[in-house]
PDB file of C-alpha atoms and ligand atoms in Angstrom:
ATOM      1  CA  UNK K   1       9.126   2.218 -13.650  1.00 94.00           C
ATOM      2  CA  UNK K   2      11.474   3.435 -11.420  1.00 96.00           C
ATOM      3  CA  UNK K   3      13.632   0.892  -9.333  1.00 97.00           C
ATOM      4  CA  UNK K   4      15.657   2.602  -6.438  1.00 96.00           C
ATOM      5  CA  UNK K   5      18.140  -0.098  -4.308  1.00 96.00           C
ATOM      6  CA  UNK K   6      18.673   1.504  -0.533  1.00 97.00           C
ATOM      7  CA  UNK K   7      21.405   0.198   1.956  1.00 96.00           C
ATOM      8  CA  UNK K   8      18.454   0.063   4.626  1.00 96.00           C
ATOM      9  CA  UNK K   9      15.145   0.321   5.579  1.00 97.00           C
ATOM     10  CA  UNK K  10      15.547   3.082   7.132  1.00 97.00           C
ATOM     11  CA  UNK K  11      16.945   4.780   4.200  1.00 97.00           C
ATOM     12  CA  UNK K  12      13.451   3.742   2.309  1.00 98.00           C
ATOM     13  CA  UNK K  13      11.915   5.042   5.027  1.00 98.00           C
ATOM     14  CA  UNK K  14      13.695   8.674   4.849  1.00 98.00           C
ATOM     15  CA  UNK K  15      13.338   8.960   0.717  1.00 98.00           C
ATOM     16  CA  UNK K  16       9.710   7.351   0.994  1.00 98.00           C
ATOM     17  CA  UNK K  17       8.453   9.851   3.353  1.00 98.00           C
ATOM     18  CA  UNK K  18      10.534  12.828   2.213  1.00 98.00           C
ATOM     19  CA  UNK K  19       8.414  12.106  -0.588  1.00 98.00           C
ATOM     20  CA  UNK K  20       5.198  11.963   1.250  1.00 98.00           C
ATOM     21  CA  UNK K  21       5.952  15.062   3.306  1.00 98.00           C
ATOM     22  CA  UNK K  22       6.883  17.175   0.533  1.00 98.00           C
ATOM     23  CA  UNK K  23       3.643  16.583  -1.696  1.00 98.00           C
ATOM     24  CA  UNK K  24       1.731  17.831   1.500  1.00 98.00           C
ATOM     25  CA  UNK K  25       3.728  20.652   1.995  1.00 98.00           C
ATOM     26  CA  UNK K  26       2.710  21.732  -1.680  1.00 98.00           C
ATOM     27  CA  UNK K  27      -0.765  20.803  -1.576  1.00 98.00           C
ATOM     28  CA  UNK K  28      -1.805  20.096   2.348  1.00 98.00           C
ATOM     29  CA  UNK K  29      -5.136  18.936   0.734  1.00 98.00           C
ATOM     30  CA  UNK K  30      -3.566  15.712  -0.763  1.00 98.00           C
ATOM     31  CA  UNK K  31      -5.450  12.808  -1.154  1.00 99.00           C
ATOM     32  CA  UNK K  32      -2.834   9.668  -0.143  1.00 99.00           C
ATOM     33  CA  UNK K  33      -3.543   6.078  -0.419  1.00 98.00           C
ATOM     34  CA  UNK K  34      -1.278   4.257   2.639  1.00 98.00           C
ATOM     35  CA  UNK K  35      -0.958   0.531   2.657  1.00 98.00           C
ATOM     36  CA  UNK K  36      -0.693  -1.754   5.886  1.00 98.00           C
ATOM     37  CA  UNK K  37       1.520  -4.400   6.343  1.00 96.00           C
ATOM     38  CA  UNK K  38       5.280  -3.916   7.865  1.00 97.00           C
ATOM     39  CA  UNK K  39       7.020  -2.408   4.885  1.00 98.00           C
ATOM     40  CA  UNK K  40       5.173   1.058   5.138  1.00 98.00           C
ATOM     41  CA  UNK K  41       6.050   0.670   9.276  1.00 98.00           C
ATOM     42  CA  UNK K  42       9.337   2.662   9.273  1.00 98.00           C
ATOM     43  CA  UNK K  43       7.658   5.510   6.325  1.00 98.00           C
ATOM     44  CA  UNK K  44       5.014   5.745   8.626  1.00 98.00           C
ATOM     45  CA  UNK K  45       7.483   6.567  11.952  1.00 98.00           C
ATOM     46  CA  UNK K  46       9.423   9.089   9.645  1.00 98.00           C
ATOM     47  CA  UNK K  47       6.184  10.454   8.960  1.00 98.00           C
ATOM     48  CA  UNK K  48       5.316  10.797  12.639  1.00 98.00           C
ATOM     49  CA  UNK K  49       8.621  12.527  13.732  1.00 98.00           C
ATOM     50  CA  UNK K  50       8.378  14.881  10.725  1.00 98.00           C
ATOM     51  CA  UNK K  51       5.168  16.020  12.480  1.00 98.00           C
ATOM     52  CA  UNK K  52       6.585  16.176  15.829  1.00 98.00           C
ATOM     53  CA  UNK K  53       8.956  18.398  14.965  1.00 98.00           C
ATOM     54  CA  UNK K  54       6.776  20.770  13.558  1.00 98.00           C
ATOM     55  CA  UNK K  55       7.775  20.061   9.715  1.00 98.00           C
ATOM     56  CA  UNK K  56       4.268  19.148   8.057  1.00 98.00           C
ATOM     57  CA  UNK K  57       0.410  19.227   9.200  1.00 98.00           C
ATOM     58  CA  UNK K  58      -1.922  16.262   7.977  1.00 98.00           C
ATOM     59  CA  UNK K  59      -5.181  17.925   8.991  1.00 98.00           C
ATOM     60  CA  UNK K  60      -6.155  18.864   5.444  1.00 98.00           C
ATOM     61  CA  UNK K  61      -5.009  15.646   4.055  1.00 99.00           C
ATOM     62  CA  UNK K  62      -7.668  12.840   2.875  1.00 98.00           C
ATOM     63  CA  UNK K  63      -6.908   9.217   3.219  1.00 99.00           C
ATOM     64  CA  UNK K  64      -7.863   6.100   1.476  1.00 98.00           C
ATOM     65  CA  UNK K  65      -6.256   2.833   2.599  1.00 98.00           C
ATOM     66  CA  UNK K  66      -6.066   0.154   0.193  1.00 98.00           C
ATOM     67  CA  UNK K  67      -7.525  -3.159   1.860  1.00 98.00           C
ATOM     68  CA  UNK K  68      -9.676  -4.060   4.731  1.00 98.00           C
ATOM     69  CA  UNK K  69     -10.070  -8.140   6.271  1.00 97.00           C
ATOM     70  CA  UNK K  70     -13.678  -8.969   6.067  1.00 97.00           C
ATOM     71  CA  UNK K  71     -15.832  -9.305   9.408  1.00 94.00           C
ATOM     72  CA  UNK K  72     -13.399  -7.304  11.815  1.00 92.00           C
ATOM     73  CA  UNK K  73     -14.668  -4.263  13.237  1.00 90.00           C
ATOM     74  CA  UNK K  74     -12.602  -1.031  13.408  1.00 90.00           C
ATOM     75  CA  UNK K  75     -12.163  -1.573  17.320  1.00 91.00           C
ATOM     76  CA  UNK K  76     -10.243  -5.406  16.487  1.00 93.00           C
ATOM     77  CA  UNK K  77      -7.100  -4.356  17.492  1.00 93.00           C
ATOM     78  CA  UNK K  78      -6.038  -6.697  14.328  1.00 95.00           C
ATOM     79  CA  UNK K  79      -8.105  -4.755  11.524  1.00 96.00           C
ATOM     80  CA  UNK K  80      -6.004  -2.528   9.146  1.00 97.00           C
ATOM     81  CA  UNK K  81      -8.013   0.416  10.424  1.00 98.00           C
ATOM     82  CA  UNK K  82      -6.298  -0.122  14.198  1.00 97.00           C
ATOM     83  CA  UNK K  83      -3.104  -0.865  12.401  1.00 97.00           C
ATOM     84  CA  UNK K  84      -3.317   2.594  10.573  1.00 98.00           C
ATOM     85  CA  UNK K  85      -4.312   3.998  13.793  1.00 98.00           C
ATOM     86  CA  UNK K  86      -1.930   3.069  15.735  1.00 98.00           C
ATOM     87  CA  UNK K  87       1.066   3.157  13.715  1.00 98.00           C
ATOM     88  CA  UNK K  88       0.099   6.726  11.797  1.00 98.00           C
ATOM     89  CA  UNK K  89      -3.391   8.244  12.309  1.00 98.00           C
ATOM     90  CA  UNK K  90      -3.133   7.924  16.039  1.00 98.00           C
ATOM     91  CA  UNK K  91       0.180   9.913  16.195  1.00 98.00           C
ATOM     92  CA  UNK K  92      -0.254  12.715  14.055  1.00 98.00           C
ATOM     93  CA  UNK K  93      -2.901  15.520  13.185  1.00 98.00           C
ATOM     94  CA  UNK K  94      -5.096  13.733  10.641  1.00 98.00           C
ATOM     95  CA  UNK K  95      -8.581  14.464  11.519  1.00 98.00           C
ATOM     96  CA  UNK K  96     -11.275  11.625  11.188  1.00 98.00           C
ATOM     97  CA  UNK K  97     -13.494  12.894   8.563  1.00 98.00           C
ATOM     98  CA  UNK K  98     -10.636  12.683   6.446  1.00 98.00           C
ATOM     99  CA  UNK K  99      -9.929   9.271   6.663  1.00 98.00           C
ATOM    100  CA  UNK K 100     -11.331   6.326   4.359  1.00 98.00           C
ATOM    101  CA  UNK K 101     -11.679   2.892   4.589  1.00 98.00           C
ATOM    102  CA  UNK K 102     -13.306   0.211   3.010  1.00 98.00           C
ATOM    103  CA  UNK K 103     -15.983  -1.209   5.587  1.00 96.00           C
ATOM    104  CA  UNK K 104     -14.486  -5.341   5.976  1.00 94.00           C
ATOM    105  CA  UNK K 105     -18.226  -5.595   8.721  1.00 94.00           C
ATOM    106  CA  UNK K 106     -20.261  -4.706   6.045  1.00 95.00           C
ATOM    107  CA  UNK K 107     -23.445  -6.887   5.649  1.00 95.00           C
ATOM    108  CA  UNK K 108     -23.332  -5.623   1.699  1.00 96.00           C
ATOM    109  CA  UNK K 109     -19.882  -6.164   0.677  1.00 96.00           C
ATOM    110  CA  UNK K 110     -20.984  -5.109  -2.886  1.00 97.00           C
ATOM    111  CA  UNK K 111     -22.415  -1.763  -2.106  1.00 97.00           C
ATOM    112  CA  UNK K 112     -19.689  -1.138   0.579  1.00 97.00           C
ATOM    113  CA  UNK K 113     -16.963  -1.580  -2.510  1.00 98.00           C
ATOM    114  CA  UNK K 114     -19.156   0.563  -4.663  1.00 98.00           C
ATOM    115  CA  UNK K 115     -19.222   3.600  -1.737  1.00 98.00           C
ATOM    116  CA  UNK K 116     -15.853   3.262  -1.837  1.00 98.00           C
ATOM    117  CA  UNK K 117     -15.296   3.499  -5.401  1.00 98.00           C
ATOM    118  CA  UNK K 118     -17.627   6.656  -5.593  1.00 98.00           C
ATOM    119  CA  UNK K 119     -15.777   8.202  -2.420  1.00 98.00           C
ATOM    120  CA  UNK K 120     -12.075   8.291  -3.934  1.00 98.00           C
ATOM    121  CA  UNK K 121     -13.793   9.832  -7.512  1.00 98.00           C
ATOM    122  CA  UNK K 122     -15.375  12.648  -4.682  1.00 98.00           C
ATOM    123  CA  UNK K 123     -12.122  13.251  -3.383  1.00 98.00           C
ATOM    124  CA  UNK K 124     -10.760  13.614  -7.346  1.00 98.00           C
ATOM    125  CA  UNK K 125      -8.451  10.658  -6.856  1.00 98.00           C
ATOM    126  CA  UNK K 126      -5.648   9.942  -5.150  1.00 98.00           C
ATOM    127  CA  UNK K 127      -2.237  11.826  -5.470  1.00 98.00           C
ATOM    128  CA  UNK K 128       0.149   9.430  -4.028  1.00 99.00           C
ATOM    129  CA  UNK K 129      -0.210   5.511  -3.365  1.00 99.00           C
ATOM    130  CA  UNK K 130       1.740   3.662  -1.437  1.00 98.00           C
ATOM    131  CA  UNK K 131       1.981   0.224  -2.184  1.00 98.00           C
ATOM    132  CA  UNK K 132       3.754  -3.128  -0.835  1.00 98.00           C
ATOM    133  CA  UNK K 133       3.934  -6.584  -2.204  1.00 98.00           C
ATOM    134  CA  UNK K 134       3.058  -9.727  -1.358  1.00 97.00           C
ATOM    135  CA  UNK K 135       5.249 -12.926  -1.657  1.00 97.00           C
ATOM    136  CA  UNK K 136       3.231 -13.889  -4.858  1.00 97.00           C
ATOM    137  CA  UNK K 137       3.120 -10.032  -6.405  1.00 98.00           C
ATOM    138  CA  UNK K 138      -0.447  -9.134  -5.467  1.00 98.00           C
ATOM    139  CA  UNK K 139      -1.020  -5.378  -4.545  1.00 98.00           C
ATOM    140  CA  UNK K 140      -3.576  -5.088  -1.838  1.00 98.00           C
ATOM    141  CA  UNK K 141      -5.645  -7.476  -1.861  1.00 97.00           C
ATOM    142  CA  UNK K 142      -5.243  -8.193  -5.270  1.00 98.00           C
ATOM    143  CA  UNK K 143      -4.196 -11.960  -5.809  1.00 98.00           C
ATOM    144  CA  UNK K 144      -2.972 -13.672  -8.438  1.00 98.00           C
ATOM    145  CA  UNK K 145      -6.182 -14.431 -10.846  1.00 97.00           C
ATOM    146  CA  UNK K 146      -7.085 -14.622 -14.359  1.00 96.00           C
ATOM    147  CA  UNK K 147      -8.291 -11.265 -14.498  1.00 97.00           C
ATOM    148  CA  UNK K 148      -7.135  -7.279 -13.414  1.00 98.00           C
ATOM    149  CA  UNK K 149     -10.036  -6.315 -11.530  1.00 97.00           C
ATOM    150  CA  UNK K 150     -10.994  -2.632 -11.830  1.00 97.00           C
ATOM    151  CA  UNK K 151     -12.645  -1.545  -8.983  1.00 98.00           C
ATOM    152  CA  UNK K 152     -12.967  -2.464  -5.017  1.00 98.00           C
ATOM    153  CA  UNK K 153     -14.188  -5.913  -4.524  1.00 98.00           C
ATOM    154  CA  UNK K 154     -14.271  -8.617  -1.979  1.00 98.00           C
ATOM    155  CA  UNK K 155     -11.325 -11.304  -2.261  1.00 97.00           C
ATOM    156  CA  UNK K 156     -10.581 -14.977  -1.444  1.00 97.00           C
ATOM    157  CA  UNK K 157      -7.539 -14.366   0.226  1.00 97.00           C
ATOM    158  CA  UNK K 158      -4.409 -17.106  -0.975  1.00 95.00           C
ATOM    159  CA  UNK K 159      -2.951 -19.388   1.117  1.00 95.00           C
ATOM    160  CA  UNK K 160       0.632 -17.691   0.746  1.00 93.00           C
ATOM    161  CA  UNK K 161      -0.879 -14.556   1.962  1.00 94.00           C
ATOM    162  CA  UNK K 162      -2.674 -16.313   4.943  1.00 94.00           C
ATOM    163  CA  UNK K 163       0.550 -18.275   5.843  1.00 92.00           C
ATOM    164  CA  UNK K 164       2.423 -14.642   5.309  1.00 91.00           C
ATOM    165  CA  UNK K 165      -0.124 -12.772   7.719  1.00 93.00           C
ATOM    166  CA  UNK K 166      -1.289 -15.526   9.526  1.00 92.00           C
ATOM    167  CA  UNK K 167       1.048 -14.298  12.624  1.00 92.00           C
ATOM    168  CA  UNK K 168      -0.619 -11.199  13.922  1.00 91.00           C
ATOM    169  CA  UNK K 169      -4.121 -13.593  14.428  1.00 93.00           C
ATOM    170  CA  UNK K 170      -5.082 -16.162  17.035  1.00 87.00           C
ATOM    171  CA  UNK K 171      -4.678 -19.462  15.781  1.00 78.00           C
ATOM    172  CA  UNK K 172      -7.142 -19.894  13.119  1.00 75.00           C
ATOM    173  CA  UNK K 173      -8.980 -16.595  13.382  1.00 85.00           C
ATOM    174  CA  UNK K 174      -7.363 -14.738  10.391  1.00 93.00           C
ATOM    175  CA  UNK K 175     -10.142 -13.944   8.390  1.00 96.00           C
ATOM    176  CA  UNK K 176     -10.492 -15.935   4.716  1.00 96.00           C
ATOM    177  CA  UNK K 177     -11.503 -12.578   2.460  1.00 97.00           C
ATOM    178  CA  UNK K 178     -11.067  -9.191   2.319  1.00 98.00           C
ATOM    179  CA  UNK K 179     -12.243  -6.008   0.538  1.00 98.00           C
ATOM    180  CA  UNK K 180      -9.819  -4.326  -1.519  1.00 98.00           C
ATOM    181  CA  UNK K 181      -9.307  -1.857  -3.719  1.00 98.00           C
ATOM    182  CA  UNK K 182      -9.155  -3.264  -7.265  1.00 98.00           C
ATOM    183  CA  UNK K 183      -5.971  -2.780  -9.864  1.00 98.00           C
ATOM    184  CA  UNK K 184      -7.790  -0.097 -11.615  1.00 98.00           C
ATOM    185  CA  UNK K 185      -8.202   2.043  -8.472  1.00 98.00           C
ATOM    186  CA  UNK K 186      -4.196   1.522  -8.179  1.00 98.00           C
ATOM    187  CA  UNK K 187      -3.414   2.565 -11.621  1.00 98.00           C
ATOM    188  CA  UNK K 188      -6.001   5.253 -11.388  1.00 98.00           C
ATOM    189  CA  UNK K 189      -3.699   7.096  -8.597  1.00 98.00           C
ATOM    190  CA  UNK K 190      -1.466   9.778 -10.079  1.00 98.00           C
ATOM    191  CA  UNK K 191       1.816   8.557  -8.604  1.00 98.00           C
ATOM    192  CA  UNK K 192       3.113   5.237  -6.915  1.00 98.00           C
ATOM    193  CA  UNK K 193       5.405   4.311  -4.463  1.00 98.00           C
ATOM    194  CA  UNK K 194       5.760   0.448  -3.966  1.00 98.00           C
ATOM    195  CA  UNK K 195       8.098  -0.649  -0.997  1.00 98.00           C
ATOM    196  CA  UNK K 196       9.937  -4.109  -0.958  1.00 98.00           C
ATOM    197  CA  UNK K 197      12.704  -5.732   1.296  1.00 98.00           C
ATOM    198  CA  UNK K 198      14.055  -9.305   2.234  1.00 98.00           C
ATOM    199  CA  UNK K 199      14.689 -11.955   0.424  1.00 98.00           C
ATOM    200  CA  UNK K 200      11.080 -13.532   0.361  1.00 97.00           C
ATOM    201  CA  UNK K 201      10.323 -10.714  -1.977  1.00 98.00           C
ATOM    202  CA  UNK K 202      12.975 -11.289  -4.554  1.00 98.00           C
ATOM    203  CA  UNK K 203      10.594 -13.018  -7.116  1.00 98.00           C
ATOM    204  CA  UNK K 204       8.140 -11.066  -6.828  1.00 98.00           C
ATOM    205  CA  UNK K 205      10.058  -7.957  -7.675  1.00 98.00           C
ATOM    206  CA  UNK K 206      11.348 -10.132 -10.804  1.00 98.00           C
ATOM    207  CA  UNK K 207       8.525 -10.982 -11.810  1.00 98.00           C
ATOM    208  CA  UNK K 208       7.155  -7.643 -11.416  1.00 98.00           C
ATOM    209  CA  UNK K 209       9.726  -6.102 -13.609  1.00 97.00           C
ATOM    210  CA  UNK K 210      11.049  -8.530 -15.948  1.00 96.00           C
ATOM    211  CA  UNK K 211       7.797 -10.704 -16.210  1.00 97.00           C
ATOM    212  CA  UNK K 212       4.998 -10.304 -18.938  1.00 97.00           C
ATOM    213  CA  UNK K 213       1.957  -8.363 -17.833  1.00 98.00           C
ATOM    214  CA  UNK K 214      -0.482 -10.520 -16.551  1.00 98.00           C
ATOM    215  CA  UNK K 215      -3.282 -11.229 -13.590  1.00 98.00           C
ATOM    216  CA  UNK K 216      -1.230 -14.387 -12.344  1.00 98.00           C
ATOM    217  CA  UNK K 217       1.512 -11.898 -11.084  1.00 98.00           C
ATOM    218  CA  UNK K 218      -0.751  -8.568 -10.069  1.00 98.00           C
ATOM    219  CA  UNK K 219       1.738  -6.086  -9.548  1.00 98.00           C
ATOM    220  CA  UNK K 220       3.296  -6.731 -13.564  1.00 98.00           C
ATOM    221  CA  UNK K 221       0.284  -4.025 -13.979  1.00 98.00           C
ATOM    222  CA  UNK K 222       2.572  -1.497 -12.693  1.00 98.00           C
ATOM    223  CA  UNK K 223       4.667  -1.675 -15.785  1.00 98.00           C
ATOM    224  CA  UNK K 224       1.293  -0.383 -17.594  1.00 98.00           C
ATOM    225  CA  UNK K 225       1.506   3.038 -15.537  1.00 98.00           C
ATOM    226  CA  UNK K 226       3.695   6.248 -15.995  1.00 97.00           C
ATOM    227  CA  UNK K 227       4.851   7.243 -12.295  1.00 98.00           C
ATOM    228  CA  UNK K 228       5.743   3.960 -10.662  1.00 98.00           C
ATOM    229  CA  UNK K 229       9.020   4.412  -8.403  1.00 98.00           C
ATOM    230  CA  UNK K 230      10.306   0.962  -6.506  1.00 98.00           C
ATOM    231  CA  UNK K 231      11.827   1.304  -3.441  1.00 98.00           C
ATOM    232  CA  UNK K 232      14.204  -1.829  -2.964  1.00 98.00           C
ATOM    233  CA  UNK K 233      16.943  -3.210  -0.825  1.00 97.00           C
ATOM    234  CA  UNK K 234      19.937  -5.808  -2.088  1.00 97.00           C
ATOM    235  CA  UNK K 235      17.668  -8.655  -0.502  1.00 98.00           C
ATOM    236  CA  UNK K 236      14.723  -8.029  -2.618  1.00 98.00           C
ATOM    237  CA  UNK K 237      16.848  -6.650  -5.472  1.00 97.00           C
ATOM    238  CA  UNK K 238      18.844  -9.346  -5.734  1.00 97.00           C
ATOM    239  CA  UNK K 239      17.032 -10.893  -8.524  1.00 97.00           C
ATOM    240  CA  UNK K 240      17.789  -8.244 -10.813  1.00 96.00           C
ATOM    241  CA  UNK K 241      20.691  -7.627 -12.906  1.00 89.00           C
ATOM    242  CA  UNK K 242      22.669  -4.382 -12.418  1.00 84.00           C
ATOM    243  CA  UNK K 243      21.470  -2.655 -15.640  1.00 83.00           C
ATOM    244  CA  UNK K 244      17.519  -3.228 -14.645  1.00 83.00           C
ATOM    245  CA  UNK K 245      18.535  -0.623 -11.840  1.00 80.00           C
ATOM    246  CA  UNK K 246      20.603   1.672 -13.733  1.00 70.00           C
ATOM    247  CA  UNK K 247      18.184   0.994 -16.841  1.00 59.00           C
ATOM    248  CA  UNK K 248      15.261   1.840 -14.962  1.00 60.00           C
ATOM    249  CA  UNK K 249      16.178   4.662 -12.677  1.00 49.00           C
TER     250      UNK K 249
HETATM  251  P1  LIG V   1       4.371  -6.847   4.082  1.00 68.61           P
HETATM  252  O1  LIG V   1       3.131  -7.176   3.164  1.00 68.61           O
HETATM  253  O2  LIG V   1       4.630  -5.379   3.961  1.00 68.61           O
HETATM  254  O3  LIG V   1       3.942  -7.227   5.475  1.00 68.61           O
HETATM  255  O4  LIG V   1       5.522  -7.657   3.592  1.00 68.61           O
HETATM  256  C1  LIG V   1       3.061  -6.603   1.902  1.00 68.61           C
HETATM  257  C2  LIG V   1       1.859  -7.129   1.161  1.00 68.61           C
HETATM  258  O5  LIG V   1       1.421  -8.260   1.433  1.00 68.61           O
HETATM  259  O6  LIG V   1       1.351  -6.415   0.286  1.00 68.61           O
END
C-alpha cells in the first residue's frame, strides 16, 4: 500500500486524474471503476477539463460504478447514476453503452448483482478503481460485518453511513439498502486508487493501515492487494506517524 499526503484537494485531484487520464491515453479501451460520494468530485472536474481541452477521449472507455441505493430510478436526481451523470458522464464523451451500473429498482436484487458480476468478467475486469471511504472504513457499500463478501450484493446500509449521506435526501427518504459491489470485485481490479480527506476520516485511514485485516473495518482488505495507492491530506493523515508515509510510499 501506497500512502501519498497532498497539501490540497485539489492536488489529489491533479495526481488522481493524471493518473486516470494517462491509463486511457495508453489503452482508450480501459475498463474504470469510479466511486460517488464528494471525494472523487474534484478528480472528476480535472477529468472534465482534461477533455475540454482536447487532452483525452472517453468514448472507448467502459465504466462500472461501485454502488447503487436500492429503489431509486436512474432519473432520481439523488441516485448515484445522476450523480455520475452529472458530475462526469454528462460532461465528457463517454458513450452510454459503455457505462455500467448496478440496477438499485430492480425487482430481483439477486439476479441484478449476479448480471453485474458476469458483466465486469465480460469486460475482462477492471483496470483502475477508484475508491473512497466511509467514516467506519467500508468501501462501497461494503459495511463493517463479520464477513468479506465476494461478489455484488444488496446491503443494510449503517447508521453512520445514513447520518453521513443522509444530507443530499428529503427528510427521511434516504433509502435503507443498497447494491454494491462486493470486496472481492474490489480486490479483483488490477489497480486502486482510494481518496480520503478531513478529519472525520482519520480513523478510518488508521485503521485501514495499521489495523489487523478484518470485516469489522472493510477497507483493512486493501492491505491484502498489490497496487493499492492512498491519496491523503494532513486531516485524514493525521493519525499516522511520519514513517507509515515514508514507510509506505
Ligand atoms: P465521501 O464518502 O466521499 O462522501 O466522504 C466516501 C464513502 O462513503 O465511501
Amino acid at each position: 500500500m501506497q500512502l501519498k499526503l497532498f497539501e490540497s484537494e485539489a492536488a489529489i485531484a491533479a495526481a488522481v486524474s493524471g493518473i486516470l487520464i494517462r491509463q486511457v491515453q495508453t489503452k482508450p479501451a480501459s475498463v474504470l471503476g469510479f466511486a460517488t460520494g464528494s471525494s472523487p468530485v474534484k478528480t472528476y472536474d480535472a477529468m472534465v477539463q482534461a477533455y475540454q481541452n482536447g487532452l483525452v477521449s472517453f468514448r472507448d472507455v467502459v465504466t462500472f460504478n461501485l454502488d447503487e441505493y436500492c429503489g431509486l430510478s436512474k432519473t432520481d436526481e439523488t441516485s448515484y447514476y445522476a450523480f455520475m451523470q452529472s458530475h462526469l458522464f454528462g460532461r465528457a464523451d463517454f458513450q452510454q453503452k459503455n457505462i455500467h451500473f448496478l440496477d438499485g429498482n430492480a425487482v430481483h436484487a439477486e439476479a441484478a448483482c449476479a448480471a453485474y458480476r458476469c458483466e465486469i468478467a465480460a469486460a475482462g475486469g477492471i483496470d483502475i478503481q477508484l475508491l473512497g471511504i466511509g467514516t467506519n472504513g467500508h468501501i462501497g457499500f461494503n459495511e463493517p460485518s463479520d464477513s468479506f463478501s465476494d461478489g455484488p450484493f444488496q446491503v443494510h446500509l449503517a447508521q453512520s453511513t445514513k447520518n453521513a449521506n443522509g444530507k443530499y435526501f428529503k427528510d427521511g427518504a434516504m433509502p435503507d439498502t443498497a447494491l454494491t459491489m462486493g470486496i472481492g470485485d474490489i480486490l479483483r481490479a488490477r489497480k486502486l486508487l482510494l481518496i480520503a480527506t478531513g478529519e472525520s476520516k482519520a480513523k478510518a485511514i488508521r485503521a485501514m493501515v495499521k489495523g489487523e485485516v478484518t470485516p469489522l473495518c472493510p477497507a483493512s482488505v486493501l492491505q491484502t492487494h498489490s497496487d493499492v495507492t492512498v491519496f491523503l491530506d494532513a486531516q485524514s493523515a493525521s493519525l499516522l506517524a511520519e514513517e507509515d508515509l515514508w514507510q509506505r510510499n
